[in-house]
mmCIF file of C-alpha atoms in Angstrom:
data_model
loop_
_atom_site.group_PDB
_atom_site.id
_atom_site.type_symbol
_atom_site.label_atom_id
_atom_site.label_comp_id
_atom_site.label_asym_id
_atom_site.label_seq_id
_atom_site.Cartn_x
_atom_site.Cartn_y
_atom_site.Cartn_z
ATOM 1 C CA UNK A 1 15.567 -24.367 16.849
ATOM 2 C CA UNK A 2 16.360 -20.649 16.290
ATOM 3 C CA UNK A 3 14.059 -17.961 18.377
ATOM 4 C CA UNK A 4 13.040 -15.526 15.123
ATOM 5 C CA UNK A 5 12.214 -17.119 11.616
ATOM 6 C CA UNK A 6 12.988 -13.796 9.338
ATOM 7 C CA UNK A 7 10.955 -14.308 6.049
ATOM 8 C CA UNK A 8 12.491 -12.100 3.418
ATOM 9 C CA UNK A 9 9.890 -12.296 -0.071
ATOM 10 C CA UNK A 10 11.573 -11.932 -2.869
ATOM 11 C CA UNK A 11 11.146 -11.516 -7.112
ATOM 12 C CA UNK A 12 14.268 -10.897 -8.997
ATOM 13 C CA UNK A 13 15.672 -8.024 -7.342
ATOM 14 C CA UNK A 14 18.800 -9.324 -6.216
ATOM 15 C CA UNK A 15 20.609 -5.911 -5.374
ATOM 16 C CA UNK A 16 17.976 -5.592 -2.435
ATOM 17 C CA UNK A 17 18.286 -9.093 -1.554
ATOM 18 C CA UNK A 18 21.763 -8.981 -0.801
ATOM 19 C CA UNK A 19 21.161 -5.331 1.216
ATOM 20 C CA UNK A 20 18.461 -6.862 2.829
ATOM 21 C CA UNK A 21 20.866 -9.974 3.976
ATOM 22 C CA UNK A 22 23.165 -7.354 5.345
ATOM 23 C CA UNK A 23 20.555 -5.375 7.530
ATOM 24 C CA UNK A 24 19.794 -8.813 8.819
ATOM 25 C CA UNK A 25 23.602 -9.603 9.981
ATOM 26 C CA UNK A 26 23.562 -6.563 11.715
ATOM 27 C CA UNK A 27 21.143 -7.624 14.413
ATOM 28 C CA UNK A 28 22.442 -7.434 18.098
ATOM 29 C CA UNK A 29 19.882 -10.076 18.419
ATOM 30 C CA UNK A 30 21.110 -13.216 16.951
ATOM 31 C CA UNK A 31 19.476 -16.158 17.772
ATOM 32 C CA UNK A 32 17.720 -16.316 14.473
ATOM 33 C CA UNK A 33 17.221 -18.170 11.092
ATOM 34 C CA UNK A 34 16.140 -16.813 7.737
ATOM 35 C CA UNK A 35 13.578 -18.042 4.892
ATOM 36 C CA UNK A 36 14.418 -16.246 1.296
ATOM 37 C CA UNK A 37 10.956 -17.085 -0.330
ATOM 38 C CA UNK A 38 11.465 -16.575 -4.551
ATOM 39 C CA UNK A 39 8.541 -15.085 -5.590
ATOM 40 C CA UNK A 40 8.350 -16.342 -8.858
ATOM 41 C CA UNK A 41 11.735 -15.049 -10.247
ATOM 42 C CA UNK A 42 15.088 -16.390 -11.006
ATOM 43 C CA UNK A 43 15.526 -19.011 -8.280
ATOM 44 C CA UNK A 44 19.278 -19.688 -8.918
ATOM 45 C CA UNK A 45 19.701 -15.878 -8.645
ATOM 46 C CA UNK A 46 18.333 -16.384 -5.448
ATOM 47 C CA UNK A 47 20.299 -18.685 -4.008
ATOM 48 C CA UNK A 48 23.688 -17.489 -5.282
ATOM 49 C CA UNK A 49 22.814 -14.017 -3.561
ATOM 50 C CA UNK A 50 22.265 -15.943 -0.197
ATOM 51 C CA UNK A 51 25.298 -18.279 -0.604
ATOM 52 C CA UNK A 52 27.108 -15.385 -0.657
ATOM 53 C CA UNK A 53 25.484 -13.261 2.350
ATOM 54 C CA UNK A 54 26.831 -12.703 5.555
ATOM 55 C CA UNK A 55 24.117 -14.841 6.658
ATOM 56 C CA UNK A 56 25.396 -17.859 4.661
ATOM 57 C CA UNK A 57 24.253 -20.934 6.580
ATOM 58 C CA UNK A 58 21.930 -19.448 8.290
ATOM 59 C CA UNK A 59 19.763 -18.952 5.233
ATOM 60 C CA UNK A 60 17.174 -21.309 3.493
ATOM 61 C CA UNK A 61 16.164 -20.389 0.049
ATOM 62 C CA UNK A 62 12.485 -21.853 -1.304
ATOM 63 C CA UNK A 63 10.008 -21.162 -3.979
ATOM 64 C CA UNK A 64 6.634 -20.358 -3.969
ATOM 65 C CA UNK A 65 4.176 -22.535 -4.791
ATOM 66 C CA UNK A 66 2.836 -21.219 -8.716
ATOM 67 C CA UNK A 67 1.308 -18.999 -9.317
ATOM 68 C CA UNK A 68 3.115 -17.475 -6.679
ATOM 69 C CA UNK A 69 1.811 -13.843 -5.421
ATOM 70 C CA UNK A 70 2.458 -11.742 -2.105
ATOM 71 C CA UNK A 71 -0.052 -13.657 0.179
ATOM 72 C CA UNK A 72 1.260 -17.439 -1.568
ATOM 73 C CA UNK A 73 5.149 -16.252 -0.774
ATOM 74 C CA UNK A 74 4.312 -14.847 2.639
ATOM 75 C CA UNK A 75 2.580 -18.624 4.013
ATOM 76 C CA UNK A 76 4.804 -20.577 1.966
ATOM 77 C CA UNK A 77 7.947 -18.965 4.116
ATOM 78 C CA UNK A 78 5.890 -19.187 7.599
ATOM 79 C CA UNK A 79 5.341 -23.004 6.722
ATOM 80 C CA UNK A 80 8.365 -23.599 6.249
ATOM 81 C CA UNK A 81 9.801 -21.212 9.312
ATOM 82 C CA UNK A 82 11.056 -22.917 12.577
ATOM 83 C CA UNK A 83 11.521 -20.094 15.006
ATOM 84 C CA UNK A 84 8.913 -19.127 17.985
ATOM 85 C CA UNK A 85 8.469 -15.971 16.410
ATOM 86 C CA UNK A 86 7.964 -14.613 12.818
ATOM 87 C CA UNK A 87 8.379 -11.687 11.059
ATOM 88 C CA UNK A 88 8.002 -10.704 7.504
ATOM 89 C CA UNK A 89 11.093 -8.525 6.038
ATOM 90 C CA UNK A 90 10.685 -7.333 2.580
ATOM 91 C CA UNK A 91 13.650 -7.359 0.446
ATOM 92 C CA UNK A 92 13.830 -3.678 0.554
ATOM 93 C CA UNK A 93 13.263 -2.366 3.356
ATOM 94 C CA UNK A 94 15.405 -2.258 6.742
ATOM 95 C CA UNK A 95 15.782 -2.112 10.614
ATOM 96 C CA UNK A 96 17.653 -0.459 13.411
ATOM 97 C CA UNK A 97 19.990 -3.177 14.554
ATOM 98 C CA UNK A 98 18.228 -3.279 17.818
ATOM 99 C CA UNK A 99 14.920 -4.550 16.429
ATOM 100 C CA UNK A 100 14.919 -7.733 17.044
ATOM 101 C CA UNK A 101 16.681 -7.629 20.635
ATOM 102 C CA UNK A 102 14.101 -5.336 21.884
ATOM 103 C CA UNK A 103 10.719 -7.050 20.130
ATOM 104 C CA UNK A 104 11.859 -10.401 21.574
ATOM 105 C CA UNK A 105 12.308 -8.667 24.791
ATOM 106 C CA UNK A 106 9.205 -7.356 24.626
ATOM 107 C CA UNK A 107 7.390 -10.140 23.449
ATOM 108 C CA UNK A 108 9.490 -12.630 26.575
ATOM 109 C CA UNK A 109 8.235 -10.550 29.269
ATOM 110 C CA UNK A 110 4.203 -9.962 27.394
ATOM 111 C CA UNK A 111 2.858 -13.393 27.311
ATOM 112 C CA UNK A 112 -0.527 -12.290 26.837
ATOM 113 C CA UNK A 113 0.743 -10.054 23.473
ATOM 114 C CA UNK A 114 0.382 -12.052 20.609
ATOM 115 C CA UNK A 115 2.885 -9.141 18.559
ATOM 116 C CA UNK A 116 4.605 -6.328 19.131
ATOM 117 C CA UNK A 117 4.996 -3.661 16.615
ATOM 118 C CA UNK A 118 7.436 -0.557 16.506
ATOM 119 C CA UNK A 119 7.653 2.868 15.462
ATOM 120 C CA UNK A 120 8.281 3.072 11.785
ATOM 121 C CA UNK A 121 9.752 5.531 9.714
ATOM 122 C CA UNK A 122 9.431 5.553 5.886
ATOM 123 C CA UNK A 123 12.688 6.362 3.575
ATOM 124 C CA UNK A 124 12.410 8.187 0.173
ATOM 125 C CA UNK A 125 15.065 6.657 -1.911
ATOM 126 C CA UNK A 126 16.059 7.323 -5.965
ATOM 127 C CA UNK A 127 18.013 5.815 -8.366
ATOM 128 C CA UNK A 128 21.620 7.209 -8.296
ATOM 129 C CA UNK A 129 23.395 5.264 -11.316
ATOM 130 C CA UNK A 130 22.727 1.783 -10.679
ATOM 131 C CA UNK A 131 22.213 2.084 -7.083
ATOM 132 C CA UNK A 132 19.058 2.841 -4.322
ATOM 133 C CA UNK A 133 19.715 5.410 -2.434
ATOM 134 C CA UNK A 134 18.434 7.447 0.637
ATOM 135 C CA UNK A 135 17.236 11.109 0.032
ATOM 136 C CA UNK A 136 14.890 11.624 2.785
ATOM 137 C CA UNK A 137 13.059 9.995 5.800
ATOM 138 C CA UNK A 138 9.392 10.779 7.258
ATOM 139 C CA UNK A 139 7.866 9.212 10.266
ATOM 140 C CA UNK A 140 5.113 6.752 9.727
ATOM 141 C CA UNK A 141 2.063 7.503 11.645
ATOM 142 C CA UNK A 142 3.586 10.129 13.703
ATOM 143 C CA UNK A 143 3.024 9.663 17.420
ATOM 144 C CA UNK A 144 1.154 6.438 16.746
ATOM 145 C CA UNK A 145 1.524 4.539 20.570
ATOM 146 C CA UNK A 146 -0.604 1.482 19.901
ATOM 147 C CA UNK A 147 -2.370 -0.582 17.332
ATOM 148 C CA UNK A 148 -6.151 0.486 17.598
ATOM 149 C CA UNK A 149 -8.639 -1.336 15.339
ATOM 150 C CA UNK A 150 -10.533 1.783 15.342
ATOM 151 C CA UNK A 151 -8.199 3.369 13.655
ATOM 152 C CA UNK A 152 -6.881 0.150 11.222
ATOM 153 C CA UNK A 153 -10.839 -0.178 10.141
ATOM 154 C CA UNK A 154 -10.167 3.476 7.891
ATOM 155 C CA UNK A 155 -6.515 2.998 6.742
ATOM 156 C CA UNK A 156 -3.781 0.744 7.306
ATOM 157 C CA UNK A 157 -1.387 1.832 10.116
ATOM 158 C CA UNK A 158 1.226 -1.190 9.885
ATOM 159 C CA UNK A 159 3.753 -2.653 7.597
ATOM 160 C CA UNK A 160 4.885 -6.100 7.978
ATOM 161 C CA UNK A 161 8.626 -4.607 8.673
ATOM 162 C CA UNK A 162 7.409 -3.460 11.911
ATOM 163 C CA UNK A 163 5.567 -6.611 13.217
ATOM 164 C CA UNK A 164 7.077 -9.295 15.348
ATOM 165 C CA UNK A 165 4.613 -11.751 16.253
ATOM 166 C CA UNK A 166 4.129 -15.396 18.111
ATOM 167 C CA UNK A 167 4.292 -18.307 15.038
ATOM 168 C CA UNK A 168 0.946 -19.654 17.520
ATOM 169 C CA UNK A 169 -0.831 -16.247 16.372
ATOM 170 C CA UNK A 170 -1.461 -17.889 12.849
ATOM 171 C CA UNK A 171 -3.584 -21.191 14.530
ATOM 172 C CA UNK A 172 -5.913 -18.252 16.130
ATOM 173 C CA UNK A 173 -6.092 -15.430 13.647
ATOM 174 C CA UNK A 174 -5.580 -17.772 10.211
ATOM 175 C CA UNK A 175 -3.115 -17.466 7.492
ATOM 176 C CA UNK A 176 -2.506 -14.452 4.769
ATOM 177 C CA UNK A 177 -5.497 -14.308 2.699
ATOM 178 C CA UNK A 178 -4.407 -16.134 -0.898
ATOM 179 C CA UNK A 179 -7.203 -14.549 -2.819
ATOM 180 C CA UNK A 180 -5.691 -11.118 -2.172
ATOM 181 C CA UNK A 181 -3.494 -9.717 -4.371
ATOM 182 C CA UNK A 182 -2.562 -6.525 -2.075
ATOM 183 C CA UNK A 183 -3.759 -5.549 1.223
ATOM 184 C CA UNK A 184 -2.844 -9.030 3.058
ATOM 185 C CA UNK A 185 -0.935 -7.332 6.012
ATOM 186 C CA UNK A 186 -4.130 -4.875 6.604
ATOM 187 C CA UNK A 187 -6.827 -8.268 6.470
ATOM 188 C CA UNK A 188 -4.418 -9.850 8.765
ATOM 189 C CA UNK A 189 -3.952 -6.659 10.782
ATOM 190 C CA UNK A 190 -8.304 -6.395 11.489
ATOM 191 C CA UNK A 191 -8.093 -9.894 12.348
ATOM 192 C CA UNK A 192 -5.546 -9.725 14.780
ATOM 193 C CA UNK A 193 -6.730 -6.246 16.274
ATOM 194 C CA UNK A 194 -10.369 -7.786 16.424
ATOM 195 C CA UNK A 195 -9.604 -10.216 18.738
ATOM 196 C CA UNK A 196 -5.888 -10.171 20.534
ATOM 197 C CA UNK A 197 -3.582 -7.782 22.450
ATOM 198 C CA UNK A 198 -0.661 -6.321 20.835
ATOM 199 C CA UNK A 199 2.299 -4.999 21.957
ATOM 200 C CA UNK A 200 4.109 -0.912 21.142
ATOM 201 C CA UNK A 201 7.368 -0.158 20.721
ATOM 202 C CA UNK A 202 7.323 3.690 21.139
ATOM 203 C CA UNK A 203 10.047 6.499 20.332
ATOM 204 C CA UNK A 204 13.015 6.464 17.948
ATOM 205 C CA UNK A 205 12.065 3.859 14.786
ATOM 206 C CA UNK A 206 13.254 0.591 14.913
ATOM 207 C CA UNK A 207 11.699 -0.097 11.354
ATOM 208 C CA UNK A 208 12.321 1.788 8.285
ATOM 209 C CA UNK A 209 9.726 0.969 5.397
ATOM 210 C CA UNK A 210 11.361 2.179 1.771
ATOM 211 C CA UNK A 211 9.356 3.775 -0.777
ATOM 212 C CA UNK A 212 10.464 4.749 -4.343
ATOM 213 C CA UNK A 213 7.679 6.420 -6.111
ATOM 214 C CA UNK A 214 9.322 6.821 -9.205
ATOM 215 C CA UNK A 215 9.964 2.886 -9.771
ATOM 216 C CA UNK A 216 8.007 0.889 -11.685
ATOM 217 C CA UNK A 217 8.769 -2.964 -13.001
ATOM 218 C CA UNK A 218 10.802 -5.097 -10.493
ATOM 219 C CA UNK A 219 12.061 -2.065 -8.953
ATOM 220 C CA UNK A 220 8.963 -0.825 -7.445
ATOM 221 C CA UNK A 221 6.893 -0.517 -4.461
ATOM 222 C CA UNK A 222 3.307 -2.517 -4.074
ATOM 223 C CA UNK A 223 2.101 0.745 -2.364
ATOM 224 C CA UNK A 224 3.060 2.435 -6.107
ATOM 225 C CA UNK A 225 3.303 -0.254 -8.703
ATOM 226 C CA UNK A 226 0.260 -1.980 -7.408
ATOM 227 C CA UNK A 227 -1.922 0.899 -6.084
ATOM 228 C CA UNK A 228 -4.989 0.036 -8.542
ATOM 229 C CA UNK A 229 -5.114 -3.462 -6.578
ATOM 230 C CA UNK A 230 -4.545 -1.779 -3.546
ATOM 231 C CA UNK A 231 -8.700 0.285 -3.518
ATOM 232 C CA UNK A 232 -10.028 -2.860 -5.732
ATOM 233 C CA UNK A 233 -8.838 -5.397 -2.285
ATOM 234 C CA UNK A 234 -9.447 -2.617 -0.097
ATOM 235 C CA UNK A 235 -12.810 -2.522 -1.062
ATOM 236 C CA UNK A 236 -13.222 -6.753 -1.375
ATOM 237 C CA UNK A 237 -12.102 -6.456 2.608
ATOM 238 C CA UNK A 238 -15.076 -4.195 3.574
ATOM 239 C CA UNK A 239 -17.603 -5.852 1.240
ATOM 240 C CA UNK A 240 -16.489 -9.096 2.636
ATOM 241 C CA UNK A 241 -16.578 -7.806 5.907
ATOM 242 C CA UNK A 242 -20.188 -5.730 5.150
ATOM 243 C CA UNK A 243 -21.771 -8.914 4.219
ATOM 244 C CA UNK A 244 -21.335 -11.199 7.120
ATOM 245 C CA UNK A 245 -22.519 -8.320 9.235
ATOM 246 C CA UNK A 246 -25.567 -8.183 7.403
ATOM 247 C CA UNK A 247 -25.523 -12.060 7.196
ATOM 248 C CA UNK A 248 -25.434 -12.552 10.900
ATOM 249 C CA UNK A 249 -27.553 -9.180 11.944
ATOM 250 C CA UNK A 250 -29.583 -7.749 8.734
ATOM 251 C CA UNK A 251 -29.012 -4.668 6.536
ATOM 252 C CA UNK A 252 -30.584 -2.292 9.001
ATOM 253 C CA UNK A 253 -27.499 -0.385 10.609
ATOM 254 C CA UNK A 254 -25.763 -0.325 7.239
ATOM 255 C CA UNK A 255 -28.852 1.137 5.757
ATOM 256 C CA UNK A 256 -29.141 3.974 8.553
ATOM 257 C CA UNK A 257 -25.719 4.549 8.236
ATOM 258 C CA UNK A 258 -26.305 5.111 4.182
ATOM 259 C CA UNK A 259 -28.669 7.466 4.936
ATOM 260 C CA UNK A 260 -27.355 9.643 7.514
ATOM 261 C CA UNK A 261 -24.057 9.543 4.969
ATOM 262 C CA UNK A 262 -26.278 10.334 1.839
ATOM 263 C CA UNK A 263 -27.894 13.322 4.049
ATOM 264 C CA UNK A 264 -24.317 14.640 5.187
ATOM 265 C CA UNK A 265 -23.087 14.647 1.589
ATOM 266 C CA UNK A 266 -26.049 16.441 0.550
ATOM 267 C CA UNK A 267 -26.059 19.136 3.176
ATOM 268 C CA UNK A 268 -22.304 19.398 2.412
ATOM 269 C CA UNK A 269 -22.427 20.001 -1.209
ATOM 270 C CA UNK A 270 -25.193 22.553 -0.857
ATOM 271 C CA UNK A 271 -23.045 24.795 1.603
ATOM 272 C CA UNK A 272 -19.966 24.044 -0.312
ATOM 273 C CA UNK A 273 -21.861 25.368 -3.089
ATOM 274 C CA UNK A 274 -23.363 28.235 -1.597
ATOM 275 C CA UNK A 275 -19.149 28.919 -0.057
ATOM 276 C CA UNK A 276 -18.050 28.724 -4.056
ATOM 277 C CA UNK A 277 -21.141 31.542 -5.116
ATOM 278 C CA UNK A 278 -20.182 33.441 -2.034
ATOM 279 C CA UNK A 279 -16.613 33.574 -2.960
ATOM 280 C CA UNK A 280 -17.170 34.209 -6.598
ATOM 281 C CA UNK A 281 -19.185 36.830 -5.939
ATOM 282 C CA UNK A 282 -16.623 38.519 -3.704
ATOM 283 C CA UNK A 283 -13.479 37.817 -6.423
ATOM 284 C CA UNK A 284 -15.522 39.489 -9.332
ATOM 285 C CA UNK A 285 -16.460 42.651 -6.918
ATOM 286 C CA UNK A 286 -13.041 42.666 -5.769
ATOM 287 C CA UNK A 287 -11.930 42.497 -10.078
ATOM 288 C CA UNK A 288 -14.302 45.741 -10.485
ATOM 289 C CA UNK A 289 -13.078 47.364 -7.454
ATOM 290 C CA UNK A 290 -9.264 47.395 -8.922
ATOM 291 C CA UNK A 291 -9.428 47.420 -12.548
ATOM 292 C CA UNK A 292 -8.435 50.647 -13.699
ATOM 293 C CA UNK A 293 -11.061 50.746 -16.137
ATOM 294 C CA UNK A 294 -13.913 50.660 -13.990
ATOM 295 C CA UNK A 295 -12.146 52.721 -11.112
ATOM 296 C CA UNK A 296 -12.106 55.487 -14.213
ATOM 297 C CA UNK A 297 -16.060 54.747 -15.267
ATOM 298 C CA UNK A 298 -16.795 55.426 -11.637
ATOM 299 C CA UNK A 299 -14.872 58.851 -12.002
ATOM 300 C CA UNK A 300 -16.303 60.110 -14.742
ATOM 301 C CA UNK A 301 -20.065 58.715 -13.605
ATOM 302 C CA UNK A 302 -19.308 60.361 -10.554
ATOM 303 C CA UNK A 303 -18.462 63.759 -12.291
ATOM 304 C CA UNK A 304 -21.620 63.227 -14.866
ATOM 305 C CA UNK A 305 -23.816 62.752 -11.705
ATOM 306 C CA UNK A 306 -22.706 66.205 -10.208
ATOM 307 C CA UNK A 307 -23.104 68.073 -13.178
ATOM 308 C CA UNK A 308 -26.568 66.873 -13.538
ATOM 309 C CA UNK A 309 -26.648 67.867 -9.900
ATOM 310 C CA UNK A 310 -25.866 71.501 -10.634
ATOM 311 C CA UNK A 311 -28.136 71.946 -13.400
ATOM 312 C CA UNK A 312 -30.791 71.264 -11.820
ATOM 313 C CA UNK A 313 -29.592 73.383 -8.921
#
């Protein structure tokens, strides 16, 4: 049985399926096996593409049970998986060829970790002819040291790129949600957080998450293509989540909390409002101060004034 089961989802996008097999080859770790999972696309596509990897024989090409979807292809691949330990590696994106040595190290000498994760760094890429390629690089999360489910309960701070984790960790924490359509990886993430101890690869990125903001059809990025699902799940998570607090305790702390937030958004729009007056006030003042007409008014209402002056006198 091979240590790692690599899941790779994929949906007719066979240039980054083959790139993808490639970053996998290049592992210093290599006690692993890999699951292509075909997303719905061209399944013979799909298994010419891994025929023809480095990886060939090493690589097990299935299909996702209709209708398909993220969440379907990600537990469809883990079923299937035989390693100790799983991660999830998106046909586009990428790791430092010591990723998987150093994970498995880490995760070897943490038995009480159910995961490690790694520094990530996220790479800007545009379409060059009929190629991908690299134009910039950002750090994910800069200085991020740990996975803190403070911090997961506002945004997502993971990407499944970056997670190595024990195949056990799915009989405790469940499987990806199905009736997500986005978002999976961040439900699985509060789960995890909630209850387990998770491992932090620190420093230089092992993990490099790709991002094309420009793409669109098969091309492009869930965090871009599929951003209106993103805030409608993202919301279904905390309703979800909202109501079997109030199930199990009542609505009285989400109530307060309403309140105190309804107060603090009043207060704030009255003093933002009385900043905007304030600062109109100052911009027109500052208008009559320099226009040349009204600098010349002044003058000659300034003159007028001392003539009056010395009539009277």
């Amino acid at each position: 049985m091979p240590r790692v089961s690599v899941v790779v989802r994929t949906k007719d996008r066979p240039a980054f399926l083959r790139r993808a097999l490639a970053d996998i080859a290049t592992q210093t770790f290599t006690d692993w096996e890999i699951v292509v999972v075909n997303d719905g696309g061209d399944g013979a596509a799909v298994r010419t593409v891994a025929g023809e990897s480095p990886c060939a024989g090493r690589v097990r090409a299935i299909d996702a049970p209709a209708p398909g979807g993220r969440c379907a292809a990600a537990n469809a691949g883990i079923r299937s998986a035989r390693g100790e330990y799983i991660v999830l590696h998106d046909d586009d994106d990428r790791w430092a060829p010591g990723f998987l040595e150093q994970t498995v190290d880490w995760l070897d000498h943490h038995p009480d970790d159910v995961g490690v994760m790694v520094s990530t760094a996220i790479v800007y890429e545009e379409r060059r002819g009929e190629q991908w390629v690299e134009v910039g690089q950002t750090p994910f999360w800069e200085g991020m040291s740990r996975l803190s489910l403070i911090e997961l309960l506002e945004v997502n701070r993971a990407v499944p790129i970056s997670f190595l984790y024990r195949r056990s960790l799915h009989d405790l924490a469940g499987w990806y949600d199905e009736s997500l359509q986005a978002v999976e990886d961040w439900d699985f993430y509060l789960r995890v957080a909630a209850k387990f101890s998770v491992g932090f690869l620190a420093g230089e990125p092992l993990a490099f998450w790709t991002q094309r903001p420009s793409a669109r059809g098969a091309d492009g990025n869930s965090m871009f293509a599929l951003a209106e699902l993103h805030e409608q799940d993202d919301l279904v998570v905390r309703e979800r989540a909202l109501r079997e607090w109030v199930d199990a305790n009542g609505p009285g702390l989400p109530l307060y909390i309403a309140l105190v937030e309804k107060r603090l958004r009043r207060e704030f729009a009255h003093e933002l409002s009385s900043q905007l007056e304030r600062q109109r006030h100052d911009i027109v003042q500052e208008i009559y101060d320099r226009h040349p007409l009204w600098r010349r008014l002044r003058k000659l209402g300034g003159r007028s004034n001392g003539r009056r002056a010395s009539g009277r006198s």
